[in-house]
Amino acid sequence: MNDVAAIERDMVDAAKKAEATVINSTFHHFSPYGVSGVVVIQESHLAIHTWPEYGYAAVDVFTCGEMNAWIAFDYLKESFQAKSYSAIEMKRGSVNLLTRNDFDISTMRQKANEWVNPGFYTRNVWFTDKDENQALSLRFTGDVFYDHQSPFQRVRILESYKYGKMLALDDMVMTTENDEFHYHEMISHPAMFMHPNPKNVLVIGGGDGGTIREVLRHKGVEKVTMVEIDGAVIEACKEHLPQIASSFNDPKLTLLVDDGIAFIKNAAPGTYDVILVDGSDPVGPAEGLFSVSFYQNCYNALKSDGVLVAQGESPKFNEKAFCELNYTLQDIFGRDKAPVSLFFVPTYPTGMWSFQYGLKGDIDAIKHLDNSSIDAFVQSEGLRYYNSALHTGSFALPNFVKSLLLK
Ligand code: SPD
């Protein structure tokens, strides 16, 4: 009752099943929940208002009598899987009281043509990523390129007006065509440059392919292993987000569709120079990517000088997960070895997001950087977010974030 695209589809299909002629439809998602919409048909209209919090919808099927409205009713009952329902058929108007007006049909047609605005767009559908108290909404075209319930999550590729195509897992924005570089450059290049010579890299998650694309820009890398639990994410992105999923055929890549948590548990100690945890939020399949045992296993799998970087949530949207992850990293890697970098993602709730590090051995987040080779790399690769000044600056935290991270 909160899925605006599915409700619009079912309402339009209900009209068609009843052999109505569909003229247009307009549907609106209210934040944080509720949908209203109308399907205009030659025979009048179908309208709906939903209250997801009650699992309830009110529907009107208004016809001029040349179609069987009950067919539409039965179809909606089925498609909404209604457990209970009530319906009233209401005859409108008192025909004996009506008098027909005479009018000139050709004048009416001409006037109608003047009123029609062919460029007028009526669809107004929104995707909302939210918790109980905050939300970020993106208006999207209503086009759904991929929608599949995998064993782990609902995987969708939708098209937003402002940010292009978007990967959503369950109801959360993962990445969009137009701002993916913020995230993918910042999860990979700071870690790759703070390590003196990263050769063997492990990516856990990252099914859209953006993180491996960035890691593989570093010519010294010899091997990248990527472990993604959900093959549907890879399949969807290869087909619909090819600019992000552009490196799956790289010969240096070993791709495993498998559970990253089990993988790291069984990894040989001291194997990787850099581990990047490109997971989703700590609900569903990614919950284990926020556990103490997972990070202890990552620590063991790193070489004696190694860098771990993990998607660290937001200090403004998910403070609890943000802090708990950092406390875990402080406990495992050491208090001064768990720095946090902040960066900006317009399509994540609040926009303020983090990567959290665990640094092993002599690695430091900023002390040993060679800024001129970083900027030469930035230039030659045409990076759009990361640069040497930003690398250092991203580890400078606002005071309220520093306070949050004090154990
Ligand atoms: N709320 C979004 C958390 C970020 C999840 N990872 C994004 C995947 C991009 N490769």
mmCIF file with all atom_site columns, N, CA and C in Angstrom, residues 77 79 118 253 375:
data_model
loop_
_atom_site.group_PDB
_atom_site.id
_atom_site.type_symbol
_atom_site.label_atom_id
_atom_site.label_alt_id
_atom_site.label_comp_id
_atom_site.label_asym_id
_atom_site.label_entity_id
_atom_site.label_seq_id
_atom_site.pdbx_PDB_ins_code
_atom_site.Cartn_x
_atom_site.Cartn_y
_atom_site.Cartn_z
_atom_site.occupancy
_atom_site.B_iso_or_equiv
_atom_site.pdbx_formal_charge
_atom_site.auth_seq_id
_atom_site.auth_comp_id
_atom_site.auth_asym_id
_atom_site.auth_atom_id
_atom_site.pdbx_PDB_model_num
ATOM 1  N N  . LYS A 1 77  ? -8.974 -6.455  -5.902  1.00 0.00 ? 77  LYS A N  1
ATOM 2  C CA . LYS A 1 77  ? -9.064 -7.298  -4.701  1.00 0.00 ? 77  LYS A CA 1
ATOM 3  C C  . LYS A 1 77  ? -7.963 -8.362  -4.738  1.00 0.00 ? 77  LYS A C  1
ATOM 4  N N  . SER A 1 79  ? -5.142 -8.349  -6.798  1.00 0.00 ? 79  SER A N  1
ATOM 5  C CA . SER A 1 79  ? -3.762 -7.857  -6.894  1.00 0.00 ? 79  SER A CA 1
ATOM 6  C C  . SER A 1 79  ? -3.302 -7.211  -5.594  1.00 0.00 ? 79  SER A C  1
ATOM 7  N N  . PRO A 1 118 ? 0.014  19.834  -24.962 1.00 0.00 ? 118 PRO A N  1
ATOM 8  C CA . PRO A 1 118 ? 0.618  18.511  -25.180 1.00 0.00 ? 118 PRO A CA 1
ATOM 9  C C  . PRO A 1 118 ? 1.857  18.264  -24.325 1.00 0.00 ? 118 PRO A C  1
ATOM 10 N N  . LEU A 1 253 ? 40.393 -9.547  -11.782 1.00 0.00 ? 253 LEU A N  1
ATOM 11 C CA . LEU A 1 253 ? 39.282 -9.748  -10.839 1.00 0.00 ? 253 LEU A CA 1
ATOM 12 C C  . LEU A 1 253 ? 38.911 -11.221 -10.684 1.00 0.00 ? 253 LEU A C  1
ATOM 13 N N  . ASP A 1 375 ? 47.588 13.783  -7.102  1.00 0.00 ? 375 ASP A N  1
ATOM 14 C CA . ASP A 1 375 ? 46.914 14.704  -8.028  1.00 0.00 ? 375 ASP A CA 1
ATOM 15 C C  . ASP A 1 375 ? 47.222 14.392  -9.498  1.00 0.00 ? 375 ASP A C  1
#
